[in-house]
Each structure stands twice: as structure tokens, then as C-alpha cells.
Amino acid sequence: MLGQGFVSAAAIAASVLFILSLGGLSNQEKAKRAVWYGIIGMAVAVFFTAFGPGIGGYWLMIPMIIIGAVIGARMAGRVEMTEMPQLVAALHSCVGLAAVFVAWSADLERRRVLAARAVDGAMHDFSAFAALVATKAPDELTFLQVEVVLGIFIGAVTFTGSVIAFGKLAGKVDGKPRQLPGGHLLNAGAAVLSLLLAILYLSGAGFWTLLLLAALAFFIGYHLIMGIGGADMPVVVSMLNSYSGWAAAAIGFTLSNDLLIVTGALVGSSGAILSYIMCKAMNRNFVNVILGGFGGSQGPAAEIEGEQVAIDASGVASALNDAESIIIVPGYGMAVAQAQTAVSDLVRKLRAAGKEVRFAIHPVAGRLPGHMNVLLAEARVPYDIVLEMDEINDDFASTDVVIVIGSNDIVNPAAQEDPNSPIAGMPVLKVWEAKQVFISKRGQGTGYSGIENPLFFKDNSRMFYGDARESLNALLPLVE
């Protein structure tokens, strides 16, 4: 067994590593090192916690750690980048459910300690946690009960909410907003009942109050996320990430685990900040995202005139050969087609011909912030030509050719031109200001949000239909 001093020192070291990991992830060049900081920090946290004072049951713990490690390694090896958002949602659900189980267990141990005290006041064969509870004063036990309530409620909402988010992202659940009759009143009623159950529990009611509390919170998580449109799922996943962090922090207080408190607070706060950034990038109110579906038109949408004009690879290649400045806008379609390598090959060929080539990245391109940056880094696209929306949006007017690969809502001019559009006011990449725009798209359907895009009908736009990777591979030999 390791002494408490070693465990405390390890907790500080792991916390520092986690902070360095989060800080490094803001920069593409430092991201790999930052990931290793996180890996090492978690390894330190698990080892020193598992072998700390008062910990036992290794005959069960060690096999569970090995099984979990094997499952995690297999998942990491099999999951494609396009499936990363739903994997994140699935992992959030595990954190939420773990919080519920730990909180239930904590209350059962609390009741066991109180029952033993009532008999003879002896410590008996208490577990490490029960022994900790036995040392608490009455007011500290009240705080413990509050922590149990918070852990159960936040954890249960996170669990079912994350399961539904996973289903919507994976296409296993309809992405349209759907709610039971009564809508948000059901959520409000369930929240009020949850508060009443919490008060009953704190007043000395039985374990049944925690079971009902969890059931109501499970419903709130399910119904809340079912009522949110698929296009808002990136914000929802980020929000659930924050929830999972606060659930972990609540359980950290319950277990008197400083490292869990710090880690949970880091995840909770970073998830909340990321959700705010994404809402700002979409010109959306965070509360509106949580309480409703994507957008909300104020009247009939503007009529779209014209038609979608197709172009083949030779036509796109001719325009690229004549162009001096080119901007590429990647989206989720590039990720689905796994076209990032073909994009990288095209960029290298164009730059070798002396052309200026840059990428424009919208903050919510793909399904998670940074999704496109990771794919382009994977394909070895130079970091210095990958620019964020605010850095490049004013340059489209002086650009010869824009190639849009699998993007829809983030290049939709209706956001600025149609006040009745569901995405009115959302900051978008102003690709239509370029001289020529080529849109690589599988077909004429709408995007993930189901909103028609007037860009596809503009006079300077041409539709380059087909699978993005196949289309780009056909284009490569024609580019001089």
C-alpha cells in the first residue's frame, strides 16, 4: 500500500498533467504531446488511487481494469474519425451511469454506518468508504446526502441524454426534434418532482426516494435530448461533456477524492466554455438550444431561383489551372468520404504550381469543433494554411476559386440574406463572394439540418457531384 502523502502528490501531478493536456489541445502542433500528457496523467491517477490507503478488493478491481483497457483499446482502433462524436457521447453515458451507481452505493454505506452506530457504535468490518463516513459529523453527513442527490440527478440526465445523442449522431434515432405531448412542461414537472424527492430524502425518507429520483432524471435526459434537432447535436455533445464533468466532481466530493473533484471541474468547465463558443459560432442562445430544435423560422422562407448546374472533373480542373488563389472549405462530407488524403494531394499539386491555396474552417464544421483540423493534420496538410473563419472570411471576395467539400449549413447565404431562415444570423463562410465556387456533393439533397442552400443555385456556383474522394482522385491527373 502507498501512503497518503504519495497519493496526494500523485493527485497534484496528475492535475497538472491534465491542465497541460487541455492547454496543449488548443494548438495543432502541440496536440499530440498534449494527448500524451493526458494519458500519463490518467495512468498516474489510476495507479496511485488503486494502491492508496484503505483500498482493497484487488481480486475484482484488477480484472475490471484489464477488461476496460482491452475494450478501450479495441474501440480506439476500430472507430473512424467520422464516428468520434458518437463515441464521445457513448463514453459520456458511461460516466453518467457510473456516477449514479457510486451515489447509490455511497448512500447504502451511509445507512450501514448509521445502523451500526445505533447498535453499538463499533466500526465493524467497514469498507474504506464506510470507515470514512463513520468519521463524519452530522452536518458533514448532510453534505454527503446533498452530494449523493447531485451525483444521481446529473449522472442520470447525462446517461440517457448521451445515449439519445449517440443514437442521433449514429443515425439510429431520428434526428428531428421529437417530444411527448406536453413538451417542456413534462421536463419541468419531472424536475419539480425530483426536487421534492430530494427534499424527502434529505428529511430522512428511505432509499426508494433515490431510485425514483434516478428514474425521473433518466426521463429528463431522454426527453430533453429527443426534443433537440440533429443539427444542434455538436452543441449537445459538448454540453453533455460538461454534465459528465460535474457529475464526476459531485462524486469526487462524495468519495473525498481531490483528484476526481479537480478532473471533474476541468471537464465540466471546459465543456461549458466549448458549448458557449459553439453557440456563439452558430449565433444561437445556449438556453434555446437546450429547450428547442435547430433554429426557428419567423415566416415563409425566401424562394430560391435558378437551378443547380453540374460540372465534371475537367471543368473544375480547367478553372483550377487558371486560378491564382484557391480556398478549400471542408465539411462533414469530406470526413464521411475519407477524402482528406486526396485533398492533401490536390493541395500539394496546386502549391507546386505556384498557386496560393488555403483552407477555411468554420467553428462547427463536422460534428465537433476541431474535427476538420484533425483530419487535415492526419493528411499532413501544413498548419499555416489552415485558417479559422474570422481569419479568412473577408478574403473570399478576392479569391478566384472556392472548393466546398461536403459542407452545407456553414456556407449557406440564407443565414445572412433571409431573415425567415431557420439559421438566420448564423455566422457563415461567405464563399459565394468568390469568382467561382465548386461544391463537391453526393447529390441534390439538403444537409444534416434539412435546410435548402441557395448557394447551390447561384450563377457562379457549379455542382461537382459524386463521392468526394472519387471526385478528387478523378480531378488530380487533370490539374497541371
Short mmCIF file of N, CA, C and O in Angstrom, two decimals, residues 15-93:
data_model
loop_
_atom_site.label_atom_id
_atom_site.label_comp_id
_atom_site.label_asym_id
_atom_site.label_seq_id
_atom_site.Cartn_x
_atom_site.Cartn_y
_atom_site.Cartn_z
N SER A 15 -3.16 16.31 -11.86
CA SER A 15 -3.94 17.51 -12.14
C SER A 15 -3.17 18.46 -13.05
O SER A 15 -3.73 19.03 -14.00
N VAL A 16 -1.87 18.63 -12.77
CA VAL A 16 -1.04 19.49 -13.61
C VAL A 16 -0.97 18.94 -15.03
O VAL A 16 -1.07 19.69 -16.02
N LEU A 17 -0.83 17.62 -15.16
CA LEU A 17 -0.77 17.00 -16.48
C LEU A 17 -2.07 17.19 -17.24
O LEU A 17 -2.08 17.44 -18.46
N PHE A 18 -3.20 17.09 -16.55
CA PHE A 18 -4.49 17.30 -17.20
C PHE A 18 -4.64 18.74 -17.69
O PHE A 18 -5.16 18.99 -18.78
N ILE A 19 -4.17 19.68 -16.88
CA ILE A 19 -4.25 21.09 -17.29
C ILE A 19 -3.35 21.34 -18.50
O ILE A 19 -3.74 22.03 -19.45
N LEU A 20 -2.15 20.78 -18.49
CA LEU A 20 -1.25 20.90 -19.64
C LEU A 20 -1.86 20.27 -20.89
O LEU A 20 -1.72 20.78 -22.00
N SER A 21 -2.56 19.14 -20.68
CA SER A 21 -3.20 18.46 -21.81
C SER A 21 -4.28 19.34 -22.43
O SER A 21 -4.32 19.51 -23.65
N LEU A 22 -5.15 19.92 -21.60
CA LEU A 22 -6.20 20.79 -22.12
C LEU A 22 -5.61 22.01 -22.82
O LEU A 22 -6.06 22.40 -23.90
N GLY A 23 -4.57 22.60 -22.21
CA GLY A 23 -3.95 23.77 -22.81
C GLY A 23 -3.30 23.46 -24.15
O GLY A 23 -3.41 24.25 -25.10
N GLY A 24 -2.66 22.31 -24.25
CA GLY A 24 -1.99 21.94 -25.49
C GLY A 24 -2.92 21.60 -26.63
O GLY A 24 -2.57 21.74 -27.81
N LEU A 25 -4.14 21.18 -26.32
CA LEU A 25 -5.08 20.79 -27.37
C LEU A 25 -5.59 21.99 -28.17
O LEU A 25 -6.25 21.81 -29.20
N SER A 26 -5.30 23.20 -27.71
CA SER A 26 -5.73 24.38 -28.44
C SER A 26 -4.83 24.68 -29.63
O SER A 26 -5.12 25.57 -30.43
N ASN A 27 -3.74 23.94 -29.75
CA ASN A 27 -2.78 24.18 -30.83
C ASN A 27 -2.50 22.86 -31.55
O ASN A 27 -2.17 21.87 -30.92
N GLN A 28 -2.64 22.88 -32.88
CA GLN A 28 -2.45 21.64 -33.65
C GLN A 28 -1.06 21.05 -33.48
O GLN A 28 -0.90 19.84 -33.39
N GLU A 29 -0.06 21.91 -33.44
CA GLU A 29 1.31 21.42 -33.37
C GLU A 29 1.62 20.78 -32.02
O GLU A 29 2.49 19.94 -31.90
N LYS A 30 0.90 21.21 -30.97
CA LYS A 30 1.15 20.68 -29.64
C LYS A 30 0.17 19.59 -29.24
O LYS A 30 0.27 19.03 -28.14
N ALA A 31 -0.78 19.29 -30.12
CA ALA A 31 -1.88 18.40 -29.74
C ALA A 31 -1.40 17.00 -29.39
O ALA A 31 -1.87 16.41 -28.41
N LYS A 32 -0.48 16.43 -30.16
CA LYS A 32 -0.02 15.07 -29.88
C LYS A 32 0.65 14.99 -28.51
O LYS A 32 0.42 14.06 -27.74
N ARG A 33 1.50 15.97 -28.22
CA ARG A 33 2.15 16.00 -26.92
C ARG A 33 1.11 16.16 -25.81
O ARG A 33 1.20 15.54 -24.75
N ALA A 34 0.09 16.98 -26.07
CA ALA A 34 -0.96 17.22 -25.08
C ALA A 34 -1.73 15.94 -24.78
O ALA A 34 -2.08 15.67 -23.62
N VAL A 35 -1.97 15.14 -25.82
CA VAL A 35 -2.67 13.86 -25.61
C VAL A 35 -1.85 12.95 -24.70
O VAL A 35 -2.39 12.28 -23.81
N TRP A 36 -0.55 12.95 -24.89
CA TRP A 36 0.31 12.12 -24.05
C TRP A 36 0.32 12.61 -22.60
O TRP A 36 0.38 11.81 -21.67
N TYR A 37 0.24 13.93 -22.42
CA TYR A 37 0.11 14.45 -21.05
C TYR A 37 -1.13 13.86 -20.39
O TYR A 37 -1.10 13.45 -19.22
N GLY A 38 -2.23 13.85 -21.13
CA GLY A 38 -3.47 13.31 -20.59
C GLY A 38 -3.37 11.83 -20.29
O GLY A 38 -3.87 11.36 -19.25
N ILE A 39 -2.75 11.08 -21.19
CA ILE A 39 -2.59 9.63 -20.98
C ILE A 39 -1.76 9.34 -19.73
O ILE A 39 -2.13 8.51 -18.88
N ILE A 40 -0.63 10.03 -19.63
CA ILE A 40 0.25 9.82 -18.47
C ILE A 40 -0.46 10.25 -17.18
O ILE A 40 -0.40 9.57 -16.15
N GLY A 41 -1.15 11.38 -17.23
CA GLY A 41 -1.88 11.86 -16.06
C GLY A 41 -2.92 10.87 -15.58
O GLY A 41 -3.05 10.61 -14.37
N MET A 42 -3.66 10.29 -16.51
CA MET A 42 -4.69 9.31 -16.14
C MET A 42 -4.05 8.03 -15.59
O MET A 42 -4.57 7.44 -14.63
N ALA A 43 -2.93 7.61 -16.18
CA ALA A 43 -2.25 6.41 -15.68
C ALA A 43 -1.77 6.64 -14.24
O ALA A 43 -1.91 5.77 -13.38
N VAL A 44 -1.21 7.82 -13.98
CA VAL A 44 -0.77 8.15 -12.62
C VAL A 44 -1.96 8.16 -11.67
O VAL A 44 -1.91 7.62 -10.56
N ALA A 45 -3.07 8.77 -12.11
CA ALA A 45 -4.26 8.87 -11.26
C ALA A 45 -4.80 7.50 -10.90
O ALA A 45 -5.11 7.22 -9.73
N VAL A 46 -4.92 6.62 -11.89
CA VAL A 46 -5.47 5.29 -11.64
C VAL A 46 -4.56 4.47 -10.74
O VAL A 46 -5.02 3.85 -9.76
N PHE A 47 -3.25 4.49 -11.00
CA PHE A 47 -2.31 3.67 -10.22
C PHE A 47 -2.30 4.09 -8.76
O PHE A 47 -2.44 3.25 -7.86
N PHE A 48 -2.10 5.38 -8.51
CA PHE A 48 -1.95 5.82 -7.13
C PHE A 48 -3.28 5.78 -6.37
O PHE A 48 -3.28 5.64 -5.14
N THR A 49 -4.40 5.91 -7.08
CA THR A 49 -5.69 5.76 -6.41
C THR A 49 -5.95 4.31 -6.05
O THR A 49 -6.39 3.99 -4.93
N ALA A 50 -5.65 3.41 -6.98
CA ALA A 50 -5.91 1.98 -6.77
C ALA A 50 -5.07 1.41 -5.63
O ALA A 50 -5.52 0.51 -4.90
N PHE A 51 -3.86 1.93 -5.47
CA PHE A 51 -2.96 1.37 -4.45
C PHE A 51 -2.79 2.31 -3.26
O PHE A 51 -1.82 2.22 -2.52
N GLY A 52 -3.76 3.21 -3.08
CA GLY A 52 -3.72 4.11 -1.96
C GLY A 52 -4.19 3.45 -0.67
O GLY A 52 -4.63 2.29 -0.67
N PRO A 53 -4.11 4.15 0.44
CA PRO A 53 -4.50 3.58 1.74
C PRO A 53 -6.00 3.26 1.79
O PRO A 53 -6.83 4.01 1.28
N GLY A 54 -6.32 2.14 2.40
CA GLY A 54 -7.71 1.75 2.60
C GLY A 54 -8.37 1.12 1.40
O GLY A 54 -9.57 0.83 1.43
N ILE A 55 -7.63 0.90 0.33
CA ILE A 55 -8.21 0.32 -0.89
C ILE A 55 -7.96 -1.19 -0.89
O ILE A 55 -6.88 -1.65 -0.56
N GLY A 56 -8.96 -1.94 -1.26
CA GLY A 56 -8.83 -3.39 -1.32
C GLY A 56 -9.65 -3.95 -2.47
O GLY A 56 -10.02 -3.23 -3.40
N GLY A 57 -9.94 -5.24 -2.38
CA GLY A 57 -10.74 -5.88 -3.43
C GLY A 57 -10.02 -5.98 -4.76
O GLY A 57 -10.64 -5.91 -5.82
N TYR A 58 -8.70 -6.19 -4.70
CA TYR A 58 -7.93 -6.23 -5.95
C TYR A 58 -8.30 -7.42 -6.82
O TYR A 58 -8.13 -7.37 -8.05
N TRP A 59 -8.80 -8.47 -6.21
CA TRP A 59 -9.21 -9.65 -6.99
C TRP A 59 -10.32 -9.30 -7.98
O TRP A 59 -10.45 -9.95 -9.02
N LEU A 60 -11.08 -8.23 -7.70
CA LEU A 60 -12.12 -7.78 -8.60
C LEU A 60 -11.67 -6.56 -9.41
O LEU A 60 -11.95 -6.44 -10.60
N MET A 61 -10.93 -5.66 -8.75
CA MET A 61 -10.54 -4.41 -9.40
C MET A 61 -9.60 -4.62 -10.57
O MET A 61 -9.81 -4.07 -11.67
N ILE A 62 -8.55 -5.43 -10.36
CA ILE A 62 -7.55 -5.59 -11.42
C ILE A 62 -8.13 -6.22 -12.68
O ILE A 62 -7.89 -5.74 -13.80
N PRO A 63 -8.94 -7.31 -12.57
CA PRO A 63 -9.56 -7.84 -13.80
C PRO A 63 -10.45 -6.80 -14.50
O PRO A 63 -10.47 -6.74 -15.73
N MET A 64 -11.16 -5.97 -13.72
CA MET A 64 -12.02 -4.96 -14.33
C MET A 64 -11.19 -3.91 -15.08
O MET A 64 -11.57 -3.45 -16.16
N ILE A 65 -10.05 -3.53 -14.49
CA ILE A 65 -9.17 -2.57 -15.16
C ILE A 65 -8.65 -3.15 -16.47
O ILE A 65 -8.62 -2.48 -17.51
N ILE A 66 -8.25 -4.41 -16.43
CA ILE A 66 -7.73 -5.06 -17.65
C ILE A 66 -8.81 -5.15 -18.71
O ILE A 66 -8.59 -4.84 -19.89
N ILE A 67 -10.01 -5.58 -18.30
CA ILE A 67 -11.12 -5.69 -19.26
C ILE A 67 -11.44 -4.33 -19.87
O ILE A 67 -11.63 -4.19 -21.08
N GLY A 68 -11.50 -3.30 -19.03
CA GLY A 68 -11.79 -1.96 -19.52
C GLY A 68 -10.72 -1.46 -20.48
O GLY A 68 -11.02 -0.84 -21.50
N ALA A 69 -9.45 -1.75 -20.15
CA ALA A 69 -8.35 -1.33 -21.02
C ALA A 69 -8.42 -2.01 -22.39
O ALA A 69 -8.20 -1.38 -23.43
N VAL A 70 -8.75 -3.29 -22.39
CA VAL A 70 -8.85 -4.04 -23.65
C VAL A 70 -10.00 -3.49 -24.50
O VAL A 70 -9.85 -3.27 -25.71
N ILE A 71 -11.15 -3.26 -23.86
CA ILE A 71 -12.30 -2.71 -24.59
C ILE A 71 -11.97 -1.34 -25.16
O ILE A 71 -12.26 -1.03 -26.32
N GLY A 72 -11.33 -0.49 -24.35
CA GLY A 72 -10.96 0.84 -24.80
C GLY A 72 -10.00 0.81 -25.98
O GLY A 72 -10.15 1.57 -26.94
N ALA A 73 -9.00 -0.09 -25.91
CA ALA A 73 -8.02 -0.21 -27.00
C ALA A 73 -8.68 -0.67 -28.29
O ALA A 73 -8.39 -0.16 -29.38
N ARG A 74 -9.59 -1.62 -28.17
CA ARG A 74 -10.29 -2.13 -29.37
C ARG A 74 -11.18 -1.05 -29.98
O ARG A 74 -11.24 -0.89 -31.20
N MET A 75 -11.87 -0.32 -29.12
CA MET A 75 -12.73 0.76 -29.63
C MET A 75 -11.91 1.82 -30.33
O MET A 75 -12.27 2.30 -31.42
N ALA A 76 -10.79 2.21 -29.74
CA ALA A 76 -9.94 3.25 -30.33
C ALA A 76 -9.38 2.80 -31.67
O ALA A 76 -9.23 3.62 -32.59
N GLY A 77 -9.08 1.51 -31.79
CA GLY A 77 -8.53 1.00 -33.04
C GLY A 77 -9.56 0.87 -34.15
O GLY A 77 -9.21 0.96 -35.33
N ARG A 78 -10.82 0.69 -33.79
CA ARG A 78 -11.85 0.42 -34.79
C ARG A 78 -12.64 1.66 -35.21
O ARG A 78 -13.18 1.72 -36.30
N VAL A 79 -12.71 2.66 -34.33
CA VAL A 79 -13.58 3.82 -34.58
C VAL A 79 -12.91 4.76 -35.58
O VAL A 79 -11.75 5.15 -35.42
N GLU A 80 -13.65 5.13 -36.63
CA GLU A 80 -13.17 6.10 -37.60
C GLU A 80 -13.36 7.51 -37.05
O GLU A 80 -14.15 7.75 -36.15
N MET A 81 -12.66 8.48 -37.64
CA MET A 81 -12.80 9.86 -37.19
C MET A 81 -14.24 10.35 -37.37
O MET A 81 -14.73 11.17 -36.58
N THR A 82 -14.94 9.86 -38.39
CA THR A 82 -16.32 10.28 -38.60
C THR A 82 -17.23 9.81 -37.48
O THR A 82 -18.32 10.35 -37.28
N GLU A 83 -16.80 8.77 -36.74
CA GLU A 83 -17.61 8.23 -35.66
C GLU A 83 -17.18 8.75 -34.29
O GLU A 83 -17.74 8.35 -33.27
N MET A 84 -16.22 9.64 -34.27
CA MET A 84 -15.70 10.13 -33.00
C MET A 84 -16.74 10.86 -32.15
O MET A 84 -16.81 10.65 -30.93
N PRO A 85 -17.61 11.72 -32.76
CA PRO A 85 -18.62 12.40 -31.92
C PRO A 85 -19.54 11.43 -31.20
O PRO A 85 -19.82 11.61 -30.01
N GLN A 86 -20.02 10.39 -31.91
CA GLN A 86 -20.91 9.44 -31.23
C GLN A 86 -20.16 8.60 -30.20
O GLN A 86 -20.74 8.19 -29.18
N LEU A 87 -18.86 8.35 -30.43
CA LEU A 87 -18.07 7.65 -29.42
C LEU A 87 -17.95 8.49 -28.15
O LEU A 87 -18.08 7.98 -27.04
N VAL A 88 -17.72 9.79 -28.34
CA VAL A 88 -17.63 10.69 -27.19
C VAL A 88 -18.95 10.67 -26.42
O VAL A 88 -18.97 10.61 -25.18
N ALA A 89 -20.07 10.71 -27.14
CA ALA A 89 -21.38 10.68 -26.48
C ALA A 89 -21.56 9.37 -25.71
O ALA A 89 -22.07 9.37 -24.58
N ALA A 90 -21.13 8.25 -26.31
CA ALA A 90 -21.26 6.96 -25.64
C ALA A 90 -20.43 6.92 -24.36
O ALA A 90 -20.88 6.39 -23.32
N LEU A 91 -19.23 7.47 -24.40
CA LEU A 91 -18.37 7.47 -23.22
C LEU A 91 -18.94 8.38 -22.13
O LEU A 91 -18.82 8.09 -20.94
N HIS A 92 -19.58 9.48 -22.53
CA HIS A 92 -20.24 10.33 -21.54
C HIS A 92 -21.32 9.55 -20.80
O HIS A 92 -21.51 9.74 -19.59
N SER A 93 -22.04 8.70 -21.53
CA SER A 93 -23.10 7.92 -20.88
C SER A 93 -22.52 7.01 -19.80
O SER A 93 -23.14 6.82 -18.75
#
